[in-house]
PDB file of C-alpha atoms in Angstrom:
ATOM      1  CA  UNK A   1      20.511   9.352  27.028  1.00  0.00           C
ATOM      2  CA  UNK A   2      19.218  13.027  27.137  1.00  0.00           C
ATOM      3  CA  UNK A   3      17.086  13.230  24.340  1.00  0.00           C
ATOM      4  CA  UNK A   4      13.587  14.684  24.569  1.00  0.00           C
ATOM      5  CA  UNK A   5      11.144  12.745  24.583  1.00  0.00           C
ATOM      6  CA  UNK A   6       7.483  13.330  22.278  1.00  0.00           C
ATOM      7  CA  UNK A   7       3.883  12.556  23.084  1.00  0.00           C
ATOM      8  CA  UNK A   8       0.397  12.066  20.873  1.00  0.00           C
ATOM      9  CA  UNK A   9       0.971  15.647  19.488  1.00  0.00           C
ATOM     10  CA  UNK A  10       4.181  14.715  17.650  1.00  0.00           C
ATOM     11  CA  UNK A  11       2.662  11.126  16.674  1.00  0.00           C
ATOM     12  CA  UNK A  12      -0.443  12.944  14.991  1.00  0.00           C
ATOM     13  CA  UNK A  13       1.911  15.572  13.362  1.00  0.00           C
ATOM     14  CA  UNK A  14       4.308  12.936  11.998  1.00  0.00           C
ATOM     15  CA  UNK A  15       1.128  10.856  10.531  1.00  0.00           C
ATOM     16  CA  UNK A  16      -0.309  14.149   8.786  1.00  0.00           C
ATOM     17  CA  UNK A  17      -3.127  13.901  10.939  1.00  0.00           C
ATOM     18  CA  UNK A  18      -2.372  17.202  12.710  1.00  0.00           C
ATOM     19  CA  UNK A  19      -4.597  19.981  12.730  1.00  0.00           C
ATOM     20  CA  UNK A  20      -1.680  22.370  14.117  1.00  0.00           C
ATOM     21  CA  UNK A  21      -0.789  25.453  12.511  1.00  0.00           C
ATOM     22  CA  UNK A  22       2.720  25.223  13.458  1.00  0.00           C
ATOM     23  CA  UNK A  23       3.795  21.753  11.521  1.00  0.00           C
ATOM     24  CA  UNK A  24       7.505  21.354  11.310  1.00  0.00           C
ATOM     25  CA  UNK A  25       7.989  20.382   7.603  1.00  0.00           C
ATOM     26  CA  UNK A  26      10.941  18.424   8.178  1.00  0.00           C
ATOM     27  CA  UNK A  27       8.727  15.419  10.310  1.00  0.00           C
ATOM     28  CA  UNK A  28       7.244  15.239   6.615  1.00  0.00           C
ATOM     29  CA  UNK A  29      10.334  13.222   5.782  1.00  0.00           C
ATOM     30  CA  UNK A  30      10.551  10.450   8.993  1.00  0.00           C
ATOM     31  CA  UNK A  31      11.386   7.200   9.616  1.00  0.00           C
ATOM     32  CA  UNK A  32       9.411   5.617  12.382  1.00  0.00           C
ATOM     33  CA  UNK A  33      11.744   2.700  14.070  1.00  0.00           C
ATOM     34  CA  UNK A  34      10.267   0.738  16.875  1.00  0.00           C
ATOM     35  CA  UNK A  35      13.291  -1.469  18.972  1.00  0.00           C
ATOM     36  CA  UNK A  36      12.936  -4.144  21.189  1.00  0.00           C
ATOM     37  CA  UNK A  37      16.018  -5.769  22.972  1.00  0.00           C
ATOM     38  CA  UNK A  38      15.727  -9.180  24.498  1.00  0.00           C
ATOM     39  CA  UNK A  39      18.180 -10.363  27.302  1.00  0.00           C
ATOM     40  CA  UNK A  40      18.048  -6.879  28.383  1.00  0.00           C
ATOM     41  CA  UNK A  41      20.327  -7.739  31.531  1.00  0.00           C
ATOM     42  CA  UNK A  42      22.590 -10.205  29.874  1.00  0.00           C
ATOM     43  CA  UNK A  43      23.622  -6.862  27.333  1.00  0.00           C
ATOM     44  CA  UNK A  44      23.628  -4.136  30.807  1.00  0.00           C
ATOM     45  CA  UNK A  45      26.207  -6.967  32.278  1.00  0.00           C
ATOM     46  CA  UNK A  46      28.260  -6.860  29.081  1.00  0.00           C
ATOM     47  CA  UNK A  47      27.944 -10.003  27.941  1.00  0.00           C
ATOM     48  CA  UNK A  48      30.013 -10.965  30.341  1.00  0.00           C
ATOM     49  CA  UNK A  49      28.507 -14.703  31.383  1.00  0.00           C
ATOM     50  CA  UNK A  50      26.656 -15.117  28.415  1.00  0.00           C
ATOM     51  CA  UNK A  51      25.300 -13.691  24.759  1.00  0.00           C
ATOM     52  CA  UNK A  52      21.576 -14.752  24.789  1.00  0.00           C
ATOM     53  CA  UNK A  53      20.470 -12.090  23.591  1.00  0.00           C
ATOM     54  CA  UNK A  54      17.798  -9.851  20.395  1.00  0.00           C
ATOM     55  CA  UNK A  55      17.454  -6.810  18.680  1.00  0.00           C
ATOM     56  CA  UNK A  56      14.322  -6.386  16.842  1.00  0.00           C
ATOM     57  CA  UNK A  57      13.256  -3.617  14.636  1.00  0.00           C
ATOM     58  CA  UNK A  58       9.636  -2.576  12.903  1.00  0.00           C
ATOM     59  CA  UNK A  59      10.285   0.167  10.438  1.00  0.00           C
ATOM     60  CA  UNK A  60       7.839   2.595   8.745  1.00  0.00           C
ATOM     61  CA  UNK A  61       8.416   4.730   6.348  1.00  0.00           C
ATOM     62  CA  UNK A  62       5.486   7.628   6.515  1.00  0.00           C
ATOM     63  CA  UNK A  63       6.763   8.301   2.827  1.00  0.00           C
ATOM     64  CA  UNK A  64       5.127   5.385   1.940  1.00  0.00           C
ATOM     65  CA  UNK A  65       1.204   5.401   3.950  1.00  0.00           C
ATOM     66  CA  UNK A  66      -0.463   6.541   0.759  1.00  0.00           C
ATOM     67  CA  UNK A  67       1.865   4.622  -2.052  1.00  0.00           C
ATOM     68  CA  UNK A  68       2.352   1.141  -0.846  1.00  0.00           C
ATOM     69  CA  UNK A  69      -0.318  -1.505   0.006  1.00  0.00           C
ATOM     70  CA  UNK A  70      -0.616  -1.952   3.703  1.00  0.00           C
ATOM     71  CA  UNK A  71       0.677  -5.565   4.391  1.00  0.00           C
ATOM     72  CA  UNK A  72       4.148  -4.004   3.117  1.00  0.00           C
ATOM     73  CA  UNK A  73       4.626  -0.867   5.110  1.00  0.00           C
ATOM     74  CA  UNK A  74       6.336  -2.362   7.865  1.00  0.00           C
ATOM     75  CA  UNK A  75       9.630  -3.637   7.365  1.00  0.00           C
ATOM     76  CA  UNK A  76      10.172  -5.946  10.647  1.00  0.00           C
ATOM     77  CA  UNK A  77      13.638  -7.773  11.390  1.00  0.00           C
ATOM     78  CA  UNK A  78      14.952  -9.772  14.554  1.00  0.00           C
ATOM     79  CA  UNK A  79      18.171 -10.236  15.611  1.00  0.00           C
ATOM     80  CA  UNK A  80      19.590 -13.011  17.876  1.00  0.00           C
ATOM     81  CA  UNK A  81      22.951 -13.588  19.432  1.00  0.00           C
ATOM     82  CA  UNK A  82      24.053 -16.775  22.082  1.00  0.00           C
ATOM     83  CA  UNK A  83      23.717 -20.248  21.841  1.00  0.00           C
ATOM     84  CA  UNK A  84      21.900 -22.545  18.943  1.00  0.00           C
ATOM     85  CA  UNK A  85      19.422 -23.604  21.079  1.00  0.00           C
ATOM     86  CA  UNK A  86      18.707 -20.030  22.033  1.00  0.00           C
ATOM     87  CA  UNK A  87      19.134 -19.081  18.089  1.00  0.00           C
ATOM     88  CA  UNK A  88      17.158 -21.990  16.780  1.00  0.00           C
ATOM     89  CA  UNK A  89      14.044 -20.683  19.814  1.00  0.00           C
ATOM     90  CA  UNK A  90      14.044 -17.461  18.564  1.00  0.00           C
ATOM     91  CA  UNK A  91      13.823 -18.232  14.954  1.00  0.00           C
ATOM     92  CA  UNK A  92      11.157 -20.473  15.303  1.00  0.00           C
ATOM     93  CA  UNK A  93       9.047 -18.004  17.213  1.00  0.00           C
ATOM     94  CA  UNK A  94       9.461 -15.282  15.146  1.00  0.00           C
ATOM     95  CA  UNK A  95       6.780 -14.481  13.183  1.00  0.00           C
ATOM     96  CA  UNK A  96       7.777 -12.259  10.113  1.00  0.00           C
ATOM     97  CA  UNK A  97      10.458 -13.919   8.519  1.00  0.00           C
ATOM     98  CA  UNK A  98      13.748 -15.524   9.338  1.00  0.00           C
ATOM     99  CA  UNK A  99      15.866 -14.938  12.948  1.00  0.00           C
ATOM    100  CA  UNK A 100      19.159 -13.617  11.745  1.00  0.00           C
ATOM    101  CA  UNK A 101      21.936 -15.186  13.923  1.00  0.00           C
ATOM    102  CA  UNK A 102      24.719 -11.993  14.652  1.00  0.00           C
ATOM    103  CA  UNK A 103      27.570 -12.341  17.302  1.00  0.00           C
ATOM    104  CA  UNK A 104      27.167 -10.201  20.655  1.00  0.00           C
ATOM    105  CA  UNK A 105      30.042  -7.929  19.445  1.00  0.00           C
ATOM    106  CA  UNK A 106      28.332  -7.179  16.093  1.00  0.00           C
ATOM    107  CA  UNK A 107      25.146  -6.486  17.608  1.00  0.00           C
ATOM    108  CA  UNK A 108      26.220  -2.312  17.627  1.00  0.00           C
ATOM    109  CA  UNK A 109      27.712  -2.155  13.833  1.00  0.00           C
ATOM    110  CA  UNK A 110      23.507  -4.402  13.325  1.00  0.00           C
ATOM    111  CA  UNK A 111      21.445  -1.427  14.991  1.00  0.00           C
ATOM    112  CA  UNK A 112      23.587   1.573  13.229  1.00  0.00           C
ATOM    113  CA  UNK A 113      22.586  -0.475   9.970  1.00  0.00           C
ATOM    114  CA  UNK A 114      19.201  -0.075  10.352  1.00  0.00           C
ATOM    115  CA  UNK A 115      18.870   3.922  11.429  1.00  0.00           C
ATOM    116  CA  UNK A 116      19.368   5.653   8.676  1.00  0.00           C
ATOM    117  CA  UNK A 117      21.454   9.061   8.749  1.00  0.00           C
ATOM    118  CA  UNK A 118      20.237  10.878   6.271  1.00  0.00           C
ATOM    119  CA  UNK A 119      16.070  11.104   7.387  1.00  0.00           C
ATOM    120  CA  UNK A 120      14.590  12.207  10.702  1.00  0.00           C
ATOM    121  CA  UNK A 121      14.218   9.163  12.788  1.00  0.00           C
ATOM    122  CA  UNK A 122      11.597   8.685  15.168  1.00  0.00           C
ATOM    123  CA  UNK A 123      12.368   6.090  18.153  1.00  0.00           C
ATOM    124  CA  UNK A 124       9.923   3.892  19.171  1.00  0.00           C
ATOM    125  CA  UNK A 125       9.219   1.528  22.083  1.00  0.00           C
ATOM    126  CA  UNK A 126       6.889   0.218  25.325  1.00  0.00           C
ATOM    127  CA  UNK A 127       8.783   1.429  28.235  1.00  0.00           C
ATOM    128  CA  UNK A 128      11.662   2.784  25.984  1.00  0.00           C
ATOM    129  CA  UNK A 129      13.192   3.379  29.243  1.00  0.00           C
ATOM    130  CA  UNK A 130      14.946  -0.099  28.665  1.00  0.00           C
ATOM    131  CA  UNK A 131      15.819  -0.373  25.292  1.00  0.00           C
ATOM    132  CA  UNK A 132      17.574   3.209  25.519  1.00  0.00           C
ATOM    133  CA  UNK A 133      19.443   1.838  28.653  1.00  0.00           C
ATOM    134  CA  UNK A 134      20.615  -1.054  26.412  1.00  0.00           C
ATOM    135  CA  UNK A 135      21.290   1.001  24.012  1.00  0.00           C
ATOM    136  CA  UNK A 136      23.470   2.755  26.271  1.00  0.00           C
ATOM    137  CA  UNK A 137      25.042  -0.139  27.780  1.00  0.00           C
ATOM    138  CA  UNK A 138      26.074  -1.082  24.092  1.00  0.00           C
ATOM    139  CA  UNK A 139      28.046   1.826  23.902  1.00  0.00           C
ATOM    140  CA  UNK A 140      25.657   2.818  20.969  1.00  0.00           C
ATOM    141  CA  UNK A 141      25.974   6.331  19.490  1.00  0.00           C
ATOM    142  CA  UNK A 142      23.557   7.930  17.663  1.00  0.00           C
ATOM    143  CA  UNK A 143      25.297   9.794  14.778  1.00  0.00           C
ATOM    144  CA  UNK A 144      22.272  12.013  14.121  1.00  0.00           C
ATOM    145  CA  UNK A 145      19.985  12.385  17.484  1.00  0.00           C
ATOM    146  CA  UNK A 146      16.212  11.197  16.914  1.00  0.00           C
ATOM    147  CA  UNK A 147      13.903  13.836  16.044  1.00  0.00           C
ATOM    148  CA  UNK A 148      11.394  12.002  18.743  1.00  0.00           C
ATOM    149  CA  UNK A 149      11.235   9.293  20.831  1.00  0.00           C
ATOM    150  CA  UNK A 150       7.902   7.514  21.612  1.00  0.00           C
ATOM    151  CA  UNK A 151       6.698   5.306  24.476  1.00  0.00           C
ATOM    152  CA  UNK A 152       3.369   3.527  23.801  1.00  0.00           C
ATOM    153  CA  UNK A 153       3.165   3.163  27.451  1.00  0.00           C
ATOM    154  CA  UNK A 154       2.848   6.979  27.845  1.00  0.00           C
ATOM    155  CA  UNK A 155       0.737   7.523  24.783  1.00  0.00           C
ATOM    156  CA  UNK A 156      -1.831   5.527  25.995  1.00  0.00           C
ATOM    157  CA  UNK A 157      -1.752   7.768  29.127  1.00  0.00           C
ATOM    158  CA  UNK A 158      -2.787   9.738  27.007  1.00  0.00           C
ATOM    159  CA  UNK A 159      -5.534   8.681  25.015  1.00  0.00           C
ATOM    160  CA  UNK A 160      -7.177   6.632  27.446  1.00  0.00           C
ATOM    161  CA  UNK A 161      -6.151   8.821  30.898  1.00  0.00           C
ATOM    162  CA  UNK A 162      -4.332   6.499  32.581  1.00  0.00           C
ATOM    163  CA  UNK A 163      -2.650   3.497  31.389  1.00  0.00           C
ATOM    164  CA  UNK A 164      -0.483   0.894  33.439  1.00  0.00           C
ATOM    165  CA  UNK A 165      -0.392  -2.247  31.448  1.00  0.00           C
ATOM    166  CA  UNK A 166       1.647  -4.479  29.683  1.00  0.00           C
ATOM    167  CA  UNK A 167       1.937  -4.596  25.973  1.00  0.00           C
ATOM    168  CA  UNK A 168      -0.323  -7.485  25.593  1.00  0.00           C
ATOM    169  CA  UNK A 169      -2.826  -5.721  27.684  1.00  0.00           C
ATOM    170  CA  UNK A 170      -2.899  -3.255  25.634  1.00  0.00           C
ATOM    171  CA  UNK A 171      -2.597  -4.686  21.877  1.00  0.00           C
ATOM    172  CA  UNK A 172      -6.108  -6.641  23.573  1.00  0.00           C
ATOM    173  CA  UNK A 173      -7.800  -3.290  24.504  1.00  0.00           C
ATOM    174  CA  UNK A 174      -6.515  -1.801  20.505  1.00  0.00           C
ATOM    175  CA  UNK A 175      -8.083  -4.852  19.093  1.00  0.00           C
ATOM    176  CA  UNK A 176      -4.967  -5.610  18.187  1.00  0.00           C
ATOM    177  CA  UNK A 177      -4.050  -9.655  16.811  1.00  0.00           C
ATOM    178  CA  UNK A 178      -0.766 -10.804  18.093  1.00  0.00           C
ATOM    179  CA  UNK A 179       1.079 -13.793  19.580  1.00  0.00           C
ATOM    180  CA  UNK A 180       4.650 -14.847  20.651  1.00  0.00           C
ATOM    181  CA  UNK A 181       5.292 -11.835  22.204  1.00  0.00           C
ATOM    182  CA  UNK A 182       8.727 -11.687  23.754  1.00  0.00           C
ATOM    183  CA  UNK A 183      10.522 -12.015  20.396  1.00  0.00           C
ATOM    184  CA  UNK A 184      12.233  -9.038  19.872  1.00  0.00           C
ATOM    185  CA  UNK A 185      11.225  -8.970  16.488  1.00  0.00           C
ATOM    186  CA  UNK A 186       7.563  -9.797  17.101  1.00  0.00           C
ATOM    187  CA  UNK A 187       7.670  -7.066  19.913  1.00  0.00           C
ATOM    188  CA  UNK A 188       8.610  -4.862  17.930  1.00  0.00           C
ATOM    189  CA  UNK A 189       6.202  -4.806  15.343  1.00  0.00           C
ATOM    190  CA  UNK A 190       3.110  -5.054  17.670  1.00  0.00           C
ATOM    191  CA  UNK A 191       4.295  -1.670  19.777  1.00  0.00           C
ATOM    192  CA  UNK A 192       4.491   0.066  15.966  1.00  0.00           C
ATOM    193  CA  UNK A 193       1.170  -1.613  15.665  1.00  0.00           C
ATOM    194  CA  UNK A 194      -0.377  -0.629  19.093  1.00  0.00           C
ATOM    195  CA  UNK A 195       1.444   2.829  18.473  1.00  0.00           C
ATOM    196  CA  UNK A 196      -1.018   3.196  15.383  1.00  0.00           C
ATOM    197  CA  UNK A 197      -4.177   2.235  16.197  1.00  0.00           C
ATOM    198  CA  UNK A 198      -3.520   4.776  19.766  1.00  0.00           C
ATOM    199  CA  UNK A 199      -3.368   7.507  16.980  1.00  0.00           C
ATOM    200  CA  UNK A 200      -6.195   5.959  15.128  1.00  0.00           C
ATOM    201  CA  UNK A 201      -8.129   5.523  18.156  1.00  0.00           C
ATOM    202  CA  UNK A 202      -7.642   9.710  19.575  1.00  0.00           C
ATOM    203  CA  UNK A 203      -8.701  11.082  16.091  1.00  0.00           C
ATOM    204  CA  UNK A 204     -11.790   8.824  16.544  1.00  0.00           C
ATOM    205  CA  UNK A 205     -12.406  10.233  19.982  1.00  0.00           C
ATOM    206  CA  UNK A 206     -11.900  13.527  18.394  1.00  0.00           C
ATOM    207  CA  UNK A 207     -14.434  12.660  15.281  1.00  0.00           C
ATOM    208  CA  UNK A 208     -11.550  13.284  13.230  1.00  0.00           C
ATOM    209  CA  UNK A 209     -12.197  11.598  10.213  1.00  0.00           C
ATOM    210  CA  UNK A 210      -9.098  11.022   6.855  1.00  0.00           C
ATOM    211  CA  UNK A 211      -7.960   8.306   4.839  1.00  0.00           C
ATOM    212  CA  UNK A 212      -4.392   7.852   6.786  1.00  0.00           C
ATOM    213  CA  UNK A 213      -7.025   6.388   9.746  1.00  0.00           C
ATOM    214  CA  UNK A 214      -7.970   3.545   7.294  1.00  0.00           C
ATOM    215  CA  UNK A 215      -4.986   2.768   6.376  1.00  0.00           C
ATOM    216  CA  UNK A 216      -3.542   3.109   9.727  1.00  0.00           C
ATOM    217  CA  UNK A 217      -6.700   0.690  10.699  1.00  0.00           C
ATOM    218  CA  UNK A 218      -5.364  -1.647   8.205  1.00  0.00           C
ATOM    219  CA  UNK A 219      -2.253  -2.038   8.810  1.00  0.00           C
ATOM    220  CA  UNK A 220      -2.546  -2.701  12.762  1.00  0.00           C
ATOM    221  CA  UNK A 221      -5.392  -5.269  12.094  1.00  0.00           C
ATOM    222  CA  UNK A 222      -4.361  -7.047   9.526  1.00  0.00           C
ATOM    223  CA  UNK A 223      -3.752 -10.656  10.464  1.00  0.00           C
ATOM    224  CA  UNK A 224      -0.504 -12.039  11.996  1.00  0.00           C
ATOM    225  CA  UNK A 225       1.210 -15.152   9.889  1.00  0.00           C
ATOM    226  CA  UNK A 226       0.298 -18.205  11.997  1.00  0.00           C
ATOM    227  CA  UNK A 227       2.168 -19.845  14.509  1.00  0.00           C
ATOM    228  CA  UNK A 228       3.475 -23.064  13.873  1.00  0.00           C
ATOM    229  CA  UNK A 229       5.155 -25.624  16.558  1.00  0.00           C
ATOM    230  CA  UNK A 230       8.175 -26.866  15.757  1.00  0.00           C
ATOM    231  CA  UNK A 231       7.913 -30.152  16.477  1.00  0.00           C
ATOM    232  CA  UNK A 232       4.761 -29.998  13.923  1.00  0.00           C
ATOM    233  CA  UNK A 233       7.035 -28.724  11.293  1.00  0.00           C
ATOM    234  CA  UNK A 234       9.585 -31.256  12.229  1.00  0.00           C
ATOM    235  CA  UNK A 235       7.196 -34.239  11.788  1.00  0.00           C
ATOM    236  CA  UNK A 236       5.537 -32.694   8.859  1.00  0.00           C
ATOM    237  CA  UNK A 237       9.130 -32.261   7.191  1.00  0.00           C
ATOM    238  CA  UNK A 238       9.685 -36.376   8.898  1.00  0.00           C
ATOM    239  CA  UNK A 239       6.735 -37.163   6.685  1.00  0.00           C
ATOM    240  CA  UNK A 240       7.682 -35.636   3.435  1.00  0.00           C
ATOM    241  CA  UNK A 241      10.508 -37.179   3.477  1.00  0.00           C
ATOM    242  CA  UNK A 242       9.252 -41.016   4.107  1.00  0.00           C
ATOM    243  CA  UNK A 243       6.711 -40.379   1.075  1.00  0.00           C
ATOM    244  CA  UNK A 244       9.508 -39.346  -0.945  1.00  0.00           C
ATOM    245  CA  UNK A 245      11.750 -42.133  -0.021  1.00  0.00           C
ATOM    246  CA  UNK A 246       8.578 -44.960  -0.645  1.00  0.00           C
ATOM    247  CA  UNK A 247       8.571 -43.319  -3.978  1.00  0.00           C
ATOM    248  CA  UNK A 248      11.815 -43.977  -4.878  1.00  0.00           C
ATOM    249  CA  UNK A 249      11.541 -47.498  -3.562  1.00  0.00           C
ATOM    250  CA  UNK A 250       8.282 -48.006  -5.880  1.00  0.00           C
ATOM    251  CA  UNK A 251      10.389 -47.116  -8.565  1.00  0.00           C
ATOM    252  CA  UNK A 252      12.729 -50.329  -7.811  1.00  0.00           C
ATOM    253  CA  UNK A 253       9.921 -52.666  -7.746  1.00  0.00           C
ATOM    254  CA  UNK A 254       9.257 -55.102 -10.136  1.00  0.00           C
ATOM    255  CA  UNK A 255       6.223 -54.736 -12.375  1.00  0.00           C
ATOM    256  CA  UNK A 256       4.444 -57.646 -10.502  1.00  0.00           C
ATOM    257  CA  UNK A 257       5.220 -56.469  -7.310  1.00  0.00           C
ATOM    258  CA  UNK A 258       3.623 -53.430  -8.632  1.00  0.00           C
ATOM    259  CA  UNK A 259       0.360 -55.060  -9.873  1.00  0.00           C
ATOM    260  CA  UNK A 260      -0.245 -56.894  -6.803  1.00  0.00           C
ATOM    261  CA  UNK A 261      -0.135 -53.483  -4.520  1.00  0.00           C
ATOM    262  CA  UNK A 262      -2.278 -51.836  -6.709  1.00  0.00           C
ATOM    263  CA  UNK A 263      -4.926 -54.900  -6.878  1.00  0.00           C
ATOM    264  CA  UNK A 264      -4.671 -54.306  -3.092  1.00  0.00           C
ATOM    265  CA  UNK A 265      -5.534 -51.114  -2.808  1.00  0.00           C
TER     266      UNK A 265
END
């Protein structure tokens, strides 16, 4: 898609942490949305051998930075489409909630549901490049065009000069916790994440000092949920269950029975 494309300048202006004279009032009423498809060449092909495939969204509302407590600014969703076994992976790896299973053919109708039309929207993504080729391939429209759209990948060109890495590389230079990456969901939240402290981090540099850099601080830092196995949770659900049921039996003992286990013990 032709749509231009924003650096660190509109990041800071968006955040309030612009010093420029010439702040656009409308980017005091945005929407920043980072996406993250999964099964990127499974949706280019059209679904055409298979559905595996995720949409993930992290969603900040810059209304919000100074109202609402910092563990609930971001909003973050994942999508997954395919087989159970692809499903049931996805949901268990996702950290921020529950995997929401959508068909392949839905997965349009799920990303216009989550842009809203009526604010300015800022896109966000590490090597966008992909996600807006998905979108593309998805036949996706925007109704109302993005007011900016954001690579971390080029924003930490420019904060640290020259930047080539990953996403994990860089969420360990910011600092940054994170784990299961290559969730769509998960990915998503940790590019808004890196995408904050790389703001934080140039006012720094800058000795640029307001209270939108502690809370943007806090939000990127704050600790992930943990990561659980699933077979854990499986055994751990295994051994509820066996307690429960050797209650139940207690309760059909008879009160002998009962006196010698406890004389046992």
């Amino acid at each position: 898609p032709s749509i231009t494309r924003h650096g660190l300048s509109m990041l800071l202006e968006i955040l309030g942490l612009s010093h420029s004279v010439s702040k656009s009032p409308a980017l005091n009423d945005t929407v920043i949305i980072a996406i993250d498809f999964e099964g990127i060449n499974t949706i280019k092909s059209g679904f055409t051998q298979k559905d595996n495939s995720q949409v993930g969204f992290a969603i900040l509302d810059t209304k919000d930075l100074r109202q609402v407590p910092p563990e609930k600014l971001i909003s973050t969703l994942n999508f997954a489409a395919g087989s159970s076994s692809y499903v049931t992976k996805a949901s268990n790896k996702f950290l921020f909630g529950e995997t929401i299973a959508i068909q392949s053919s839905s997965m349009v109708q799920t990303i216009q549901s989550h842009i809203p039309q009526d604010r300015n929207v800022v896109l966000v993504g590490h090597g966008i490049l992909n996600e807006l080729q998905a979108l593309q391939a998805l036949g996706f429209e925007f109704e109302r065009p993005p007011s900016g759209i954001l690579d971390t990948s080029r924003i930490a060109n420019e904060v640290f000069q020259f930047w080539g890495g990953s996403l994990g590389d860089l969420l360990g230079v910011l600092g940054c916790p994170f784990n299961r990456l290559h969730v769509a969901g998960n990915d998503a939240n940790f590019t808004l994440r890196a995408l904050l402290l790389l703001a934080a981090k140039w006012c720094i540099s800058q000795h640029q000092d307001d209270e939108v850099l502690d809370i943007l601080r806090d939000i990127s830092t704050r600790p992930i949920p943990p990561y659980v196995d699933p077979e854990i949770k499986a055994a751990e659900r295994r051994e509820k269950r066996l307690v429960k049921s050797r209650k139940h039996q207690s309760k059909l003992w008879s009160k002998e029975k009962q006196d010698q286990i406890r004389a046992a013990r």
